[in-house]
XYZ file of C-alpha atoms in Angstrom:
383
model
C 0.000 0.000 0.000
C 1.439 3.360 -1.046
C 1.118 6.624 0.769
C -1.902 8.873 0.307
C -2.048 11.917 -1.962
C -2.118 14.121 1.124
C 1.211 12.765 2.247
C 2.741 13.191 -1.183
C 2.014 16.900 -1.133
C 4.447 17.224 1.757
C 2.799 15.987 4.930
C 4.667 12.719 4.579
C 7.819 14.505 5.522
C 6.903 14.415 9.148
C 3.863 12.260 9.580
C 4.415 10.073 12.519
C 3.657 6.521 11.798
C 1.632 5.819 14.896
C -1.430 7.564 16.368
C -1.836 9.652 19.487
C -3.481 12.873 20.375
C -4.579 15.062 23.242
C -3.121 17.734 25.447
C -1.839 20.954 24.027
C 1.658 21.834 22.943
C 4.212 20.149 25.166
C 7.722 21.268 25.905
C 10.493 18.721 26.280
C 8.803 17.255 29.345
C 5.158 16.242 29.665
C 5.050 16.402 33.440
C 1.410 16.970 34.333
C -0.331 17.127 30.965
C -3.878 15.742 31.021
C -4.245 12.349 29.408
C -6.595 13.405 26.635
C -8.142 16.640 25.523
C -11.856 16.993 25.778
C -13.518 16.842 22.406
C -14.119 14.429 19.585
C -14.912 10.829 20.493
C -12.839 7.967 19.111
C -13.305 7.500 15.373
C -15.182 4.411 14.105
C -11.955 3.323 12.407
C -9.954 3.440 15.653
C -12.635 1.412 17.397
C -12.547 -1.092 14.534
C -8.749 -1.422 14.843
C -9.134 -2.116 18.572
C -11.848 -4.655 17.841
C -9.535 -6.427 15.392
C -6.364 -6.408 17.494
C -7.732 -6.558 21.070
C -10.765 -8.791 20.480
C -13.218 -6.220 21.845
C -16.729 -5.264 20.852
C -17.208 -1.706 19.621
C -18.893 -0.675 22.875
C -16.149 -2.334 24.926
C -13.461 -0.549 22.914
C -15.107 2.838 23.492
C -15.534 2.116 27.206
C -11.908 1.037 27.502
C -10.613 4.240 25.917
C -12.673 6.291 28.356
C -11.449 4.241 31.329
C -7.814 4.518 30.213
C -8.169 8.274 29.898
C -9.294 8.417 33.520
C -6.572 6.011 34.695
C -3.828 8.068 33.053
C -5.025 11.184 34.870
C -5.359 9.303 38.187
C -1.870 7.765 38.047
C 0.077 10.913 38.955
C -2.248 11.749 41.853
C -2.153 8.200 43.198
C 1.627 8.086 43.027
C 1.872 11.261 45.070
C -0.591 9.842 47.603
C 1.490 6.654 47.956
C 4.731 8.539 48.566
C 7.742 6.355 49.312
C 5.436 3.334 49.691
C 4.651 3.411 45.942
C 5.335 0.048 44.321
C 4.170 0.700 40.744
C 0.812 0.736 38.986
C -1.123 -0.782 36.111
C -4.429 -0.429 34.304
C -6.748 -3.374 35.012
C -8.837 -3.955 31.882
C -11.204 -6.230 33.824
C -12.204 -3.565 36.356
C -11.491 -0.544 34.162
C -9.455 1.073 36.964
C -5.867 1.881 37.776
C -4.370 -0.388 40.444
C -1.547 0.941 42.618
C 0.883 -1.329 44.459
C 1.797 0.010 47.905
C 3.964 -1.284 50.748
C 2.066 0.370 53.613
C -1.617 -0.157 54.301
C -1.741 3.237 55.984
C -1.549 4.836 52.529
C -4.468 2.855 51.110
C -7.298 5.287 51.923
C -5.451 8.248 50.404
C -4.783 6.259 47.244
C -8.387 5.073 46.955
C -9.508 8.681 47.323
C -7.816 9.420 43.969
C -9.962 6.774 42.263
C -7.358 3.991 42.147
C -7.555 0.474 43.566
C -4.881 -0.690 46.026
C -2.700 -3.810 46.056
C -0.411 -4.417 49.064
C 3.114 -5.613 48.227
C 6.436 -6.227 49.957
C 8.841 -4.106 47.891
C 8.508 -0.466 46.866
C 9.354 0.815 43.384
C 12.690 2.259 44.488
C 13.845 -1.143 45.785
C 12.769 -2.925 42.600
C 14.311 -0.338 40.316
C 17.609 -0.591 42.191
C 17.573 -4.350 41.541
C 16.862 -3.752 37.844
C 19.758 -1.299 37.596
C 22.082 -3.849 39.204
C 21.040 -6.377 36.578
C 21.648 -3.757 33.867
C 25.298 -3.773 34.904
C 25.653 -7.531 34.212
C 26.897 -8.767 30.824
C 23.908 -10.559 29.287
C 24.239 -13.559 26.945
C 22.114 -13.742 23.776
C 19.808 -16.275 25.435
C 18.508 -13.524 27.737
C 15.902 -11.437 25.945
C 15.052 -8.646 28.385
C 14.243 -7.715 31.979
C 11.896 -5.256 33.657
C 10.140 -4.453 36.921
C 6.665 -6.028 37.081
C 4.638 -4.128 39.713
C 1.897 -6.759 39.776
C 4.397 -9.570 40.518
C 6.397 -7.163 42.732
C 9.595 -8.573 41.226
C 12.061 -8.028 38.414
C 11.044 -10.294 35.525
C 13.897 -11.747 33.457
C 12.747 -13.078 30.073
C 14.883 -15.841 28.609
C 14.650 -17.332 25.135
C 13.053 -20.765 25.524
C 15.610 -22.548 23.340
C 18.453 -21.234 25.542
C 16.956 -21.814 28.998
C 19.465 -24.561 29.817
C 22.557 -22.767 28.476
C 25.292 -22.454 31.073
C 25.789 -18.747 30.423
C 22.047 -18.095 30.852
C 22.010 -20.024 34.132
C 25.044 -18.081 35.349
C 23.367 -14.769 34.441
C 20.203 -15.747 36.341
C 22.203 -16.735 39.403
C 23.863 -13.313 39.489
C 20.571 -11.545 38.778
C 18.912 -13.212 41.773
C 21.619 -11.773 43.985
C 20.476 -8.281 42.963
C 16.987 -8.619 44.421
C 13.599 -10.320 43.948
C 13.640 -11.961 40.505
C 11.270 -14.229 38.620
C 12.022 -15.897 35.270
C 9.730 -16.164 32.269
C 10.302 -17.647 28.830
C 9.908 -15.929 25.454
C 9.787 -17.804 22.146
C 12.360 -15.685 20.313
C 15.158 -13.168 20.826
C 14.395 -9.471 20.227
C 15.660 -7.796 17.057
C 15.422 -4.310 15.607
C 12.953 -3.584 12.805
C 15.031 -1.725 10.251
C 14.873 -3.011 6.674
C 16.688 -2.849 3.339
C 15.641 -0.204 0.801
C 12.133 -0.624 -0.601
C 10.671 2.008 -2.929
C 7.789 4.255 -1.894
C 8.273 4.123 1.887
C 8.659 6.941 4.440
C 12.400 7.547 4.671
C 15.756 6.126 3.763
C 19.277 6.492 5.037
C 22.018 4.531 3.303
C 20.593 1.120 2.502
C 18.140 1.215 5.417
C 14.421 1.976 5.362
C 12.754 3.108 8.573
C 9.625 4.959 9.630
C 9.147 8.532 10.791
C 8.188 8.843 14.446
C 6.769 12.158 15.689
C 7.130 15.706 14.439
C 9.044 18.113 16.655
C 9.679 21.775 15.983
C 12.474 21.687 13.424
C 12.376 17.984 12.591
C 11.181 14.553 13.660
C 12.180 11.837 16.114
C 12.805 8.213 15.202
C 14.892 5.161 16.187
C 18.621 5.491 16.797
C 19.551 2.252 15.040
C 18.238 3.707 11.764
C 21.144 6.119 11.268
C 24.237 7.841 12.649
C 24.821 11.541 13.395
C 25.186 13.638 10.206
C 23.797 10.814 8.040
C 21.580 12.080 5.195
C 17.856 11.257 5.210
C 15.636 10.975 2.122
C 11.851 10.873 1.950
C 9.410 8.465 0.330
C 9.994 10.205 -3.009
C 13.804 10.052 -2.568
C 14.081 13.818 -2.146
C 16.465 15.094 0.528
C 14.850 15.851 3.925
C 17.749 16.577 6.271
C 20.339 14.861 8.466
C 20.490 12.952 11.723
C 21.283 15.633 14.304
C 21.634 13.149 17.155
C 21.483 9.375 17.444
C 22.094 6.837 20.206
C 22.162 3.032 19.875
C 22.674 0.734 21.744
C 22.187 1.876 25.329
C 19.299 3.931 23.956
C 17.412 3.687 20.675
C 16.486 7.215 19.701
C 17.443 9.871 17.179
C 16.208 13.086 15.650
C 16.395 14.451 12.121
C 16.227 18.103 11.063
C 13.803 19.006 8.279
C 14.244 21.401 5.350
C 14.546 21.460 1.570
C 10.809 21.936 1.053
C 9.716 19.481 3.741
C 7.913 20.678 6.866
C 6.565 19.273 10.132
C 2.942 18.499 10.936
C 1.392 17.081 14.158
C -0.069 14.059 12.388
C 0.225 10.271 12.550
C -0.540 8.291 9.395
C -3.547 5.958 9.624
C -2.716 4.138 6.373
C -6.396 3.999 5.397
C -7.215 1.839 8.419
C -8.206 4.934 10.398
C -8.125 8.634 9.444
C -4.735 10.301 9.913
C -4.547 11.402 13.549
C -3.661 14.707 15.161
C -1.120 14.577 17.993
C -2.020 16.703 21.005
C 0.526 15.748 23.670
C 2.685 13.022 25.202
C 1.080 11.991 28.494
C 2.368 8.490 29.252
C -0.246 5.713 29.332
C -0.073 3.193 32.221
C 0.802 -0.484 31.993
C -2.304 -2.342 30.822
C -3.582 0.510 28.637
C -4.274 0.064 24.934
C -1.773 1.469 22.463
C -1.526 1.589 18.659
C 1.416 1.708 16.273
C 1.868 3.083 12.760
C 4.727 1.929 10.552
C 5.686 1.904 6.894
C 5.653 -1.886 6.525
C 2.673 -3.193 8.491
C 0.793 0.104 8.804
C -1.696 0.323 11.709
C -1.910 -2.172 14.597
C -3.042 -2.001 18.220
C -2.344 -3.859 21.456
C -1.588 -3.333 25.138
C 1.266 -1.876 27.199
C 2.872 -4.882 28.939
C 5.786 -3.342 30.861
C 7.857 -0.201 31.296
C 11.530 0.451 32.000
C 12.496 -2.850 30.414
C 16.083 -3.537 29.364
C 16.145 -5.256 25.951
C 19.177 -7.359 25.049
C 19.628 -6.970 21.270
C 22.532 -8.651 19.500
C 24.075 -5.176 19.080
C 23.877 -4.499 22.844
C 21.383 -3.726 25.586
C 18.906 -0.831 25.353
C 17.438 0.549 28.587
C 14.151 2.123 29.727
C 12.043 0.623 26.961
C 8.273 0.065 26.990
C 7.058 -3.408 25.978
C 3.787 -4.015 24.132
C 2.035 -6.916 22.421
C 1.588 -4.878 19.235
C 3.097 -6.619 16.203
C 5.737 -5.077 13.920
C 8.068 -6.079 11.093
C 11.276 -4.833 9.409
C 10.836 -1.280 8.140
C 8.518 -0.283 11.014
C 11.490 0.895 13.112
C 11.215 4.486 14.269
C 7.462 4.655 13.698
C 4.873 6.025 16.102
C 3.336 4.445 19.173
C 0.264 6.396 20.283
C -2.451 6.055 22.927
C -5.583 8.048 22.198
C -4.112 11.311 20.930
C -0.988 11.125 23.125
C 2.433 10.299 21.657
C 4.060 7.406 23.526
C 7.286 6.455 21.767
C 9.163 5.348 18.646
C 9.302 1.723 17.521
C 12.574 -0.001 18.374
C 12.344 -3.773 17.889
C 10.781 -6.988 19.075
C 10.085 -10.537 18.011
C 7.406 -12.136 15.842
C 5.431 -10.564 13.000
C 1.952 -9.350 12.114
C 0.899 -12.749 10.779
C 1.539 -14.821 13.891
C 1.826 -12.022 16.498
C 4.666 -11.074 18.802
C 5.936 -8.313 21.084
C 7.403 -4.913 20.239
C 9.298 -2.328 22.304
C 9.288 1.431 21.940
C 11.600 4.117 23.293
C 9.444 6.607 25.256
C 9.075 9.881 23.381
C 9.415 12.138 26.433
C 12.904 10.766 27.069
C 13.893 11.702 23.508
C 12.437 15.201 23.817
C 14.272 15.799 27.083
C 17.547 14.355 25.818
C 17.756 16.676 22.815
C 15.789 19.651 24.170
C 13.054 19.218 21.544
C 9.425 20.331 21.604
C 6.746 18.013 20.299
C 4.740 19.500 17.418
C 1.106 19.294 18.586
C -2.252 20.313 17.181
């Protein structure tokens, strides 16, 4: 499927390939931006995409979006109410509410007063994050896929590739990881990989022999994945005309970059819907909680939706580990790298990598957009 006429008149230059919208122009940080702006309800096409990818009825999809909007707004208040006892939080699709893990029952009433449910746990978020950081310092073999703090389990989850679960180096890594703090082990069917691709005509942008996807417009350029190009590398659009150059890029360790825009191209606060849904306006970058629905737009597989599974996960690619990633069960394929992850009308991040495909399913990680904005001092272009 080729890009729309609208994109070919110039919007393609900076159309993000995911879909998010809602919350006014944001500076580099999105500290206390409301989750969604008041206004238009979800489009029929967005509801249809959620029905397809999340197995929901149309009414259930609409109700879930409304509940997630509330949960995103509640999360900051509930975290403040929990104080140092905060152990993490997640959106519970069954109840339609945010659940907050807390180590002290004395904080429960204050948390419930914000509209969140309460789950008592042993370890607070600071303790768990310290354990995760200790594991980050360990050299990880290829049989270890990733690791993250799971607030519901109240442990650090280490994901190992099933075929390598008995490898000596994997066992040695797990033994050292358990010394860092509370750890549980889960298996994943495949190792993570990035989603860059070789050159294919008619797609969003090229650098060298790599095709990737535009992420989100910022004032002066756009953000995308770091593994797609190196600083000063030239970037060309879907029509092979020159757009600009990578002004900053980091991979591994991080997976983010930004490209300046000129030569007749300009930025717009839009994410491409690829005909599945109407192209979406981007209104902010308020971060959705674990358990919330999220959608992705990319130049290979176009528009797909799923759920946020984990945050602050360290992903062990063959090129090296990347930190502070968000894991989802949205599918992706080569060429989707750098594209947009969006929740409602709020930008979430740029596609990094994962495992699987959009035929059989899989998992995909994104680098949170607010981290990229803060790192380079950029301002998200919003409607």
